XYZ file of C-alpha atoms in Angstrom:
450
model
C -75.066 -24.895 -92.362
C -75.173 -27.391 -89.036
C -73.930 -30.224 -90.492
C -70.358 -28.376 -91.439
C -70.164 -25.838 -87.926
C -70.414 -30.237 -86.244
C -67.515 -30.723 -88.357
C -64.872 -28.289 -87.127
C -62.643 -29.040 -84.665
C -63.725 -26.982 -81.339
C -60.367 -24.763 -81.741
C -62.190 -23.373 -85.001
C -65.214 -23.505 -83.783
C -64.469 -20.615 -80.564
C -62.792 -18.641 -83.319
C -65.805 -19.363 -85.749
C -67.857 -18.537 -82.153
C -65.980 -14.893 -81.631
C -65.603 -13.844 -85.325
C -69.558 -13.919 -85.445
C -69.522 -12.244 -82.082
C -67.546 -8.967 -82.902
C -69.593 -8.805 -86.258
C -73.071 -8.960 -85.136
C -71.595 -6.615 -82.216
C -69.769 -4.370 -84.397
C -73.479 -4.255 -86.566
C -75.547 -3.536 -83.699
C -73.310 -0.511 -82.642
C -72.568 0.837 -85.876
C -76.602 1.490 -86.171
C -77.400 5.282 -86.263
C -80.624 4.764 -82.980
C -77.649 2.994 -81.097
C -75.237 6.446 -81.461
C -76.073 9.941 -80.104
C -76.414 12.630 -82.168
C -72.884 13.913 -81.088
C -71.165 10.767 -82.487
C -68.878 10.923 -85.112
C -67.589 7.170 -84.552
C -66.914 4.976 -87.606
C -67.307 1.355 -88.590
C -63.641 1.612 -87.572
C -64.486 3.039 -84.225
C -67.193 0.328 -83.527
C -64.956 -2.437 -84.920
C -62.391 -1.910 -82.721
C -64.714 -1.101 -79.669
C -66.224 -4.343 -80.489
C -63.381 -6.588 -80.459
C -61.830 -4.764 -76.973
C -65.109 -4.949 -75.757
C -65.502 -9.762 -77.246
C -62.373 -9.981 -76.261
C -62.718 -7.855 -72.749
C -59.283 -5.025 -73.504
C -60.798 -2.573 -72.486
C -58.347 -0.938 -74.995
C -60.671 2.028 -77.647
C -60.999 5.242 -80.078
C -63.947 6.147 -78.599
C -65.105 7.008 -75.030
C -68.756 5.117 -74.958
C -70.203 8.137 -72.708
C -69.396 10.051 -75.658
C -70.572 7.950 -78.063
C -73.115 5.467 -77.367
C -77.200 6.215 -76.327
C -78.277 4.156 -73.035
C -79.750 0.913 -75.863
C -76.043 0.931 -77.463
C -74.683 1.064 -74.056
C -76.900 -1.823 -73.553
C -75.175 -3.303 -75.626
C -72.558 -3.196 -75.518
C -72.714 -4.188 -70.742
C -74.443 -8.201 -73.336
C -70.740 -7.581 -75.530
C -68.421 -7.673 -72.338
C -70.890 -10.493 -70.574
C -70.152 -12.464 -73.719
C -66.578 -11.870 -73.836
C -65.878 -12.721 -70.232
C -68.187 -15.324 -69.779
C -68.553 -17.116 -73.465
C -65.494 -18.289 -74.507
C -66.255 -20.629 -70.944
C -69.728 -21.516 -71.765
C -69.267 -22.097 -75.817
C -66.343 -24.828 -74.507
C -68.774 -25.824 -71.542
C -71.825 -27.167 -74.000
C -69.428 -27.320 -77.318
C -68.055 -30.201 -74.708
C -72.026 -31.485 -73.874
C -72.849 -31.517 -77.279
C -70.361 -34.118 -78.553
C -68.202 -35.398 -76.279
C -69.293 -37.765 -77.289
C -67.154 -37.740 -80.500
C -63.885 -37.094 -78.840
C -60.803 -39.106 -77.921
C -59.357 -38.253 -74.187
C -57.071 -35.780 -75.191
C -60.342 -34.391 -77.381
C -62.002 -34.127 -73.861
C -58.965 -33.445 -71.715
C -57.760 -31.097 -73.237
C -61.906 -29.525 -73.082
C -61.214 -29.986 -68.877
C -58.258 -28.020 -68.614
C -59.710 -26.453 -70.659
C -62.469 -25.309 -68.545
C -60.054 -25.425 -65.508
C -62.121 -29.145 -64.542
C -60.314 -32.679 -63.072
C -64.073 -34.797 -63.679
C -65.404 -35.655 -66.903
C -69.067 -35.357 -65.091
C -71.129 -32.399 -64.430
C -70.832 -30.151 -66.150
C -74.013 -29.168 -66.351
C -74.195 -27.748 -63.011
C -70.561 -26.490 -63.580
C -71.302 -24.476 -66.605
C -75.497 -23.242 -64.275
C -73.425 -21.957 -60.678
C -71.466 -20.170 -63.271
C -73.411 -17.545 -64.326
C -74.901 -18.128 -60.270
C -72.103 -16.812 -59.505
C -71.810 -14.181 -62.177
C -74.661 -12.505 -61.826
C -75.415 -12.880 -58.283
C -71.501 -11.216 -57.984
C -72.448 -7.975 -60.431
C -75.037 -7.115 -59.172
C -73.250 -7.080 -55.694
C -70.232 -4.880 -57.298
C -73.830 -2.767 -58.494
C -75.252 -2.610 -55.190
C -72.019 -1.024 -53.669
C -71.152 1.255 -56.941
C -75.444 2.509 -56.681
C -73.782 3.824 -53.375
C -71.376 6.647 -54.906
C -73.117 7.344 -58.943
C -76.450 8.202 -57.388
C -75.564 10.877 -55.991
C -73.504 11.976 -57.942
C -75.278 10.835 -61.278
C -79.094 10.112 -60.021
C -81.146 7.495 -60.009
C -81.192 6.691 -63.160
C -77.946 6.628 -64.190
C -75.945 5.697 -61.566
C -77.540 3.172 -60.726
C -77.507 2.125 -64.708
C -73.963 2.977 -64.647
C -73.357 0.396 -62.145
C -74.531 -1.725 -63.215
C -72.623 -1.043 -66.563
C -69.438 -0.827 -64.703
C -70.188 -4.336 -62.320
C -70.026 -6.119 -65.197
C -67.130 -4.602 -67.066
C -64.481 -5.169 -63.561
C -66.091 -8.382 -63.402
C -65.586 -10.309 -66.581
C -62.017 -7.806 -66.691
C -63.548 -5.210 -69.091
C -61.569 -2.215 -68.806
C -64.851 -0.143 -69.903
C -67.046 2.579 -67.943
C -68.900 4.660 -69.162
C -68.769 8.058 -67.306
C -65.902 9.789 -68.825
C -63.253 9.634 -71.962
C -61.243 9.169 -68.441
C -62.054 6.652 -66.729
C -61.909 6.761 -63.471
C -59.180 9.060 -63.682
C -61.427 11.660 -61.692
C -61.873 8.720 -58.569
C -58.835 7.769 -57.733
C -59.009 8.343 -53.875
C -63.034 7.088 -53.667
C -62.806 4.347 -50.889
C -65.876 2.940 -52.207
C -65.334 2.417 -55.533
C -62.054 2.083 -56.129
C -61.628 -1.462 -53.144
C -65.366 -2.462 -55.170
C -64.002 -1.979 -59.050
C -60.742 -4.036 -57.310
C -63.231 -6.500 -55.629
C -64.620 -6.985 -58.412
C -61.048 -7.461 -60.681
C -59.910 -9.821 -58.871
C -62.658 -12.176 -57.823
C -63.615 -11.956 -62.475
C -59.685 -13.151 -62.671
C -58.798 -15.686 -59.978
C -60.518 -18.045 -61.871
C -64.817 -19.697 -61.365
C -63.235 -23.372 -59.718
C -61.254 -21.543 -56.677
C -64.694 -19.505 -56.046
C -66.449 -23.354 -55.815
C -63.878 -24.115 -53.882
C -63.559 -22.296 -51.611
C -67.782 -22.069 -51.409
C -67.226 -25.613 -49.075
C -65.831 -24.557 -46.103
C -69.310 -22.978 -45.574
C -69.866 -26.606 -45.275
C -70.121 -28.819 -41.809
C -66.823 -30.136 -40.669
C -64.781 -28.361 -43.751
C -61.803 -26.424 -43.510
C -58.304 -24.653 -45.640
C -56.527 -28.193 -45.484
C -59.474 -29.406 -47.633
C -58.804 -26.670 -50.114
C -57.567 -28.045 -53.987
C -53.846 -27.741 -53.984
C -54.490 -25.585 -56.854
C -57.098 -22.820 -54.586
C -54.324 -22.678 -52.370
C -51.551 -22.079 -55.083
C -53.354 -19.395 -56.485
C -54.322 -17.867 -54.258
C -50.953 -17.929 -52.357
C -49.696 -16.542 -55.674
C -52.992 -14.030 -56.390
C -51.669 -11.898 -52.838
C -48.571 -11.871 -53.764
C -48.473 -10.556 -57.050
C -50.541 -8.216 -55.680
C -48.988 -7.201 -52.467
C -44.890 -7.378 -54.028
C -46.912 -5.048 -56.841
C -48.299 -2.796 -54.750
C -45.266 -2.032 -53.796
C -43.515 -1.145 -56.173
C -45.666 0.695 -57.311
C -45.299 3.617 -54.188
C -41.697 3.116 -54.168
C -41.987 3.467 -57.661
C -44.063 7.263 -57.951
C -43.932 8.113 -54.394
C -42.239 11.228 -55.586
C -43.740 11.733 -58.634
C -45.609 14.684 -58.449
C -47.623 14.084 -62.077
C -49.243 10.899 -60.928
C -49.585 9.653 -56.649
C -46.191 12.350 -54.923
C -49.001 14.787 -54.174
C -50.499 12.568 -52.542
C -51.146 11.399 -48.758
C -49.701 7.621 -47.649
C -52.657 6.044 -48.233
C -53.952 7.650 -51.029
C -50.487 6.684 -52.014
C -51.121 3.017 -51.572
C -54.800 2.320 -52.639
C -53.709 3.994 -56.092
C -50.995 1.754 -56.424
C -52.829 -0.832 -55.194
C -55.425 -0.066 -57.742
C -52.736 -0.311 -60.680
C -51.446 -3.497 -59.975
C -55.520 -4.625 -59.818
C -56.101 -3.280 -63.237
C -52.606 -4.542 -64.678
C -53.581 -8.158 -63.823
C -56.493 -7.913 -67.661
C -58.690 -5.086 -66.174
C -58.315 -1.992 -68.250
C -59.492 0.163 -65.497
C -56.786 3.261 -64.979
C -56.812 6.178 -62.225
C -53.846 7.532 -62.707
C -52.407 9.016 -66.672
C -49.549 6.679 -67.565
C -47.917 9.009 -69.889
C -46.824 10.440 -66.890
C -45.612 7.993 -64.576
C -41.654 6.862 -64.587
C -40.340 4.238 -66.926
C -39.396 2.113 -64.629
C -43.570 2.055 -63.275
C -44.034 1.504 -66.879
C -41.724 -1.525 -67.359
C -43.245 -3.124 -63.509
C -46.964 -3.254 -65.273
C -45.661 -4.655 -68.111
C -44.838 -7.585 -66.675
C -48.036 -7.743 -64.462
C -49.424 -7.392 -67.453
C -48.121 -10.604 -68.571
C -48.546 -12.065 -66.181
C -51.770 -12.130 -65.731
C -55.190 -13.448 -63.186
C -55.608 -17.297 -62.711
C -57.199 -19.705 -66.046
C -60.836 -20.358 -65.797
C -61.632 -17.374 -65.273
C -61.924 -13.847 -66.841
C -58.134 -13.252 -66.672
C -55.595 -12.395 -70.117
C -52.118 -13.088 -70.074
C -50.382 -16.126 -69.680
C -51.424 -16.588 -66.723
C -50.025 -17.129 -63.316
C -49.732 -20.301 -62.371
C -48.358 -20.555 -66.669
C -45.231 -18.221 -65.001
C -44.806 -20.139 -61.310
C -44.387 -23.816 -63.012
C -42.125 -21.692 -65.475
C -39.839 -20.303 -62.184
C -40.322 -23.726 -60.919
C -39.030 -25.577 -63.495
C -35.916 -23.061 -64.230
C -35.297 -23.258 -60.360
C -35.338 -26.988 -61.022
C -32.393 -26.772 -64.201
C -30.064 -24.889 -62.318
C -30.494 -26.760 -58.450
C -30.581 -30.032 -60.805
C -33.179 -31.346 -60.082
C -34.875 -33.652 -61.593
C -38.652 -32.508 -61.088
C -41.001 -29.385 -60.502
C -41.560 -30.344 -57.487
C -43.595 -27.809 -55.078
C -45.029 -27.569 -51.586
C -44.341 -31.755 -51.442
C -46.283 -31.918 -55.582
C -44.599 -32.890 -58.339
C -45.928 -30.844 -61.478
C -46.500 -33.324 -64.123
C -44.705 -33.194 -67.567
C -46.886 -32.137 -69.420
C -47.967 -29.598 -68.203
C -44.628 -27.594 -67.845
C -44.486 -28.754 -71.070
C -47.923 -27.281 -71.936
C -46.608 -24.295 -69.541
C -43.516 -23.716 -72.184
C -46.079 -23.536 -74.505
C -47.974 -21.633 -73.998
C -45.420 -18.877 -72.978
C -43.142 -19.046 -75.305
C -46.259 -19.169 -77.763
C -47.181 -15.314 -76.293
C -44.026 -14.061 -75.898
C -43.229 -14.885 -79.759
C -46.794 -12.949 -80.658
C -46.253 -9.516 -78.315
C -42.204 -9.538 -80.269
C -44.395 -9.957 -83.472
C -46.795 -7.471 -82.482
C -44.602 -4.827 -81.388
C -42.104 -5.184 -84.251
C -44.567 -5.004 -86.691
C -46.986 -1.231 -83.999
C -42.684 -0.337 -83.891
C -42.851 -0.079 -88.226
C -45.952 1.539 -88.426
C -45.809 3.616 -85.701
C -41.749 5.419 -85.897
C -42.682 8.411 -84.388
C -44.297 6.819 -80.880
C -43.026 6.143 -78.567
C -41.176 3.505 -77.711
C -41.820 2.270 -74.423
C -45.915 3.136 -74.578
C -46.261 1.082 -78.194
C -44.428 -1.580 -75.233
C -46.220 -1.229 -72.457
C -50.081 -0.844 -75.958
C -49.037 -3.874 -77.526
C -49.051 -5.268 -73.969
C -51.828 -3.834 -72.811
C -53.677 -5.731 -76.389
C -51.452 -9.054 -76.029
C -52.128 -9.473 -72.358
C -56.182 -8.032 -72.906
C -56.050 -5.565 -70.312
C -56.700 -2.276 -71.741
C -54.496 0.703 -70.634
C -52.769 2.822 -72.363
C -50.396 6.050 -72.121
C -52.842 8.046 -74.610
C -51.824 6.166 -77.633
C -54.636 4.316 -79.072
C -56.829 6.971 -80.294
C -53.803 8.172 -81.774
C -52.997 5.305 -84.225
C -53.022 4.969 -87.409
C -55.912 2.842 -89.053
C -52.845 0.624 -89.979
C -51.772 -0.735 -86.549
C -55.887 -0.720 -84.833
C -56.034 -3.973 -87.329
C -52.954 -5.070 -85.357
C -54.148 -4.357 -82.131
C -57.729 -6.127 -83.268
C -55.196 -8.734 -83.975
C -53.391 -8.683 -81.108
C -55.684 -8.646 -78.099
C -58.614 -11.021 -80.563
C -54.945 -13.369 -80.367
C -54.102 -12.934 -76.708
C -57.958 -13.533 -75.353
C -58.371 -17.047 -77.586
C -54.702 -17.756 -77.904
C -54.187 -19.852 -74.350
C -57.100 -21.570 -74.895
C -56.223 -22.075 -79.083
C -52.857 -23.458 -77.509
C -53.249 -25.763 -75.798
C -56.707 -27.294 -77.221
C -54.872 -27.669 -80.734
C -51.952 -29.345 -78.400
C -52.471 -33.137 -79.039
C -54.808 -31.990 -82.406
C -53.085 -34.497 -84.381
C -51.823 -37.962 -84.211
C -48.028 -38.014 -84.821
C -46.867 -39.715 -87.213
C -45.400 -43.121 -86.938
C -41.419 -41.872 -87.915
C -42.201 -38.465 -84.946
C -43.232 -41.275 -82.340
C -40.114 -43.341 -82.531
C -36.853 -42.207 -80.525
C -33.744 -42.739 -82.344
C -30.140 -41.591 -80.957
C -28.808 -38.936 -78.693
C -27.816 -35.624 -81.058
C -24.619 -34.578 -79.358
C -26.103 -30.990 -79.807
C -25.397 -28.402 -76.982
C -26.674 -25.448 -75.760
C -26.673 -22.578 -73.253
């Protein structure tokens, strides 16, 4: 078996890794002593929950707090942690294990999947990833405990704080407080900002944080940051500000969401939804009561996702930026795709187009199938659910629990594809050596487009 696995391509190893974790996790959660005595969950419910946790999505057919006991919730924490960091660590150790057998293209694609430019220091990089993760999750748990311990008591409060810290940093979107996510705490300043901070730190990418760490070194300044870090920070701040403003405006007078709140609380709720839509899955409002335009704004935000090299999903904000810059260049007739006195290589543009194309095609196919399977469901809610699953966000307009078994399997497939899709595409590009015919340069075609 070990020999067989060694001969598998990186893409197939990733698939095998995730499938193995899903099967193991669903088996463990299905054990009677992992569940509350009042639990009526079926194996399909446990399988769906496991897929959602390993794919750090947040969709569920059964609430964690109403299904699993303390032991079961500990398993859930491991699944979310593995889902958030597993693929990064797996890719890193995969590189260390078989890099000598990889071609230059193989090594390059793995480096890009891990958001690394250099081919050395992978072992130290992975150690730093784990150390940073546990440190931030621990700090987040401390802040959350200030709110949850007074509400739930010492033992349950501390446990819930750790659970939510792991879930938030890994962008998993699960909590063990009840069936309504964080809708009972929409104006809790400490709870909302702590969870939002964990989501942002997990989704911004590890290389960005390690680069920011260098600012604490002597004779360092912001101008020494990597170009990637500067772009990610600028785009992240811009999208958060824009998303908060749009949600604030679109829901300002909606009495069922934020219309009855003070202006400061409206901004807090709007900000939290914007952060959560970047693949986190926590909710402090009922999305069935949100205006249609707001749901469309959320769908766009879900598609954008977070930054590469972190725990977020979606097409990634840097991919979106490259697409926007490329389109702008084509409209203006520019020969290159430029940004701030830098030229983006054609290979990066091509990969961005490939990732976006595959993502959009998968979304459309998933939406068509889900619409056919659920003809009575509200179409906008189906769009919301499909994008939420594929972008591994995990928010829902109370639709997940109403889906048929066939639809649940479809949603699981979308979550799985959303989690491994971009990485699979990157590691699959240039996997096969092109044939001699494909390398030939033929006479120009007279094909017209546009």
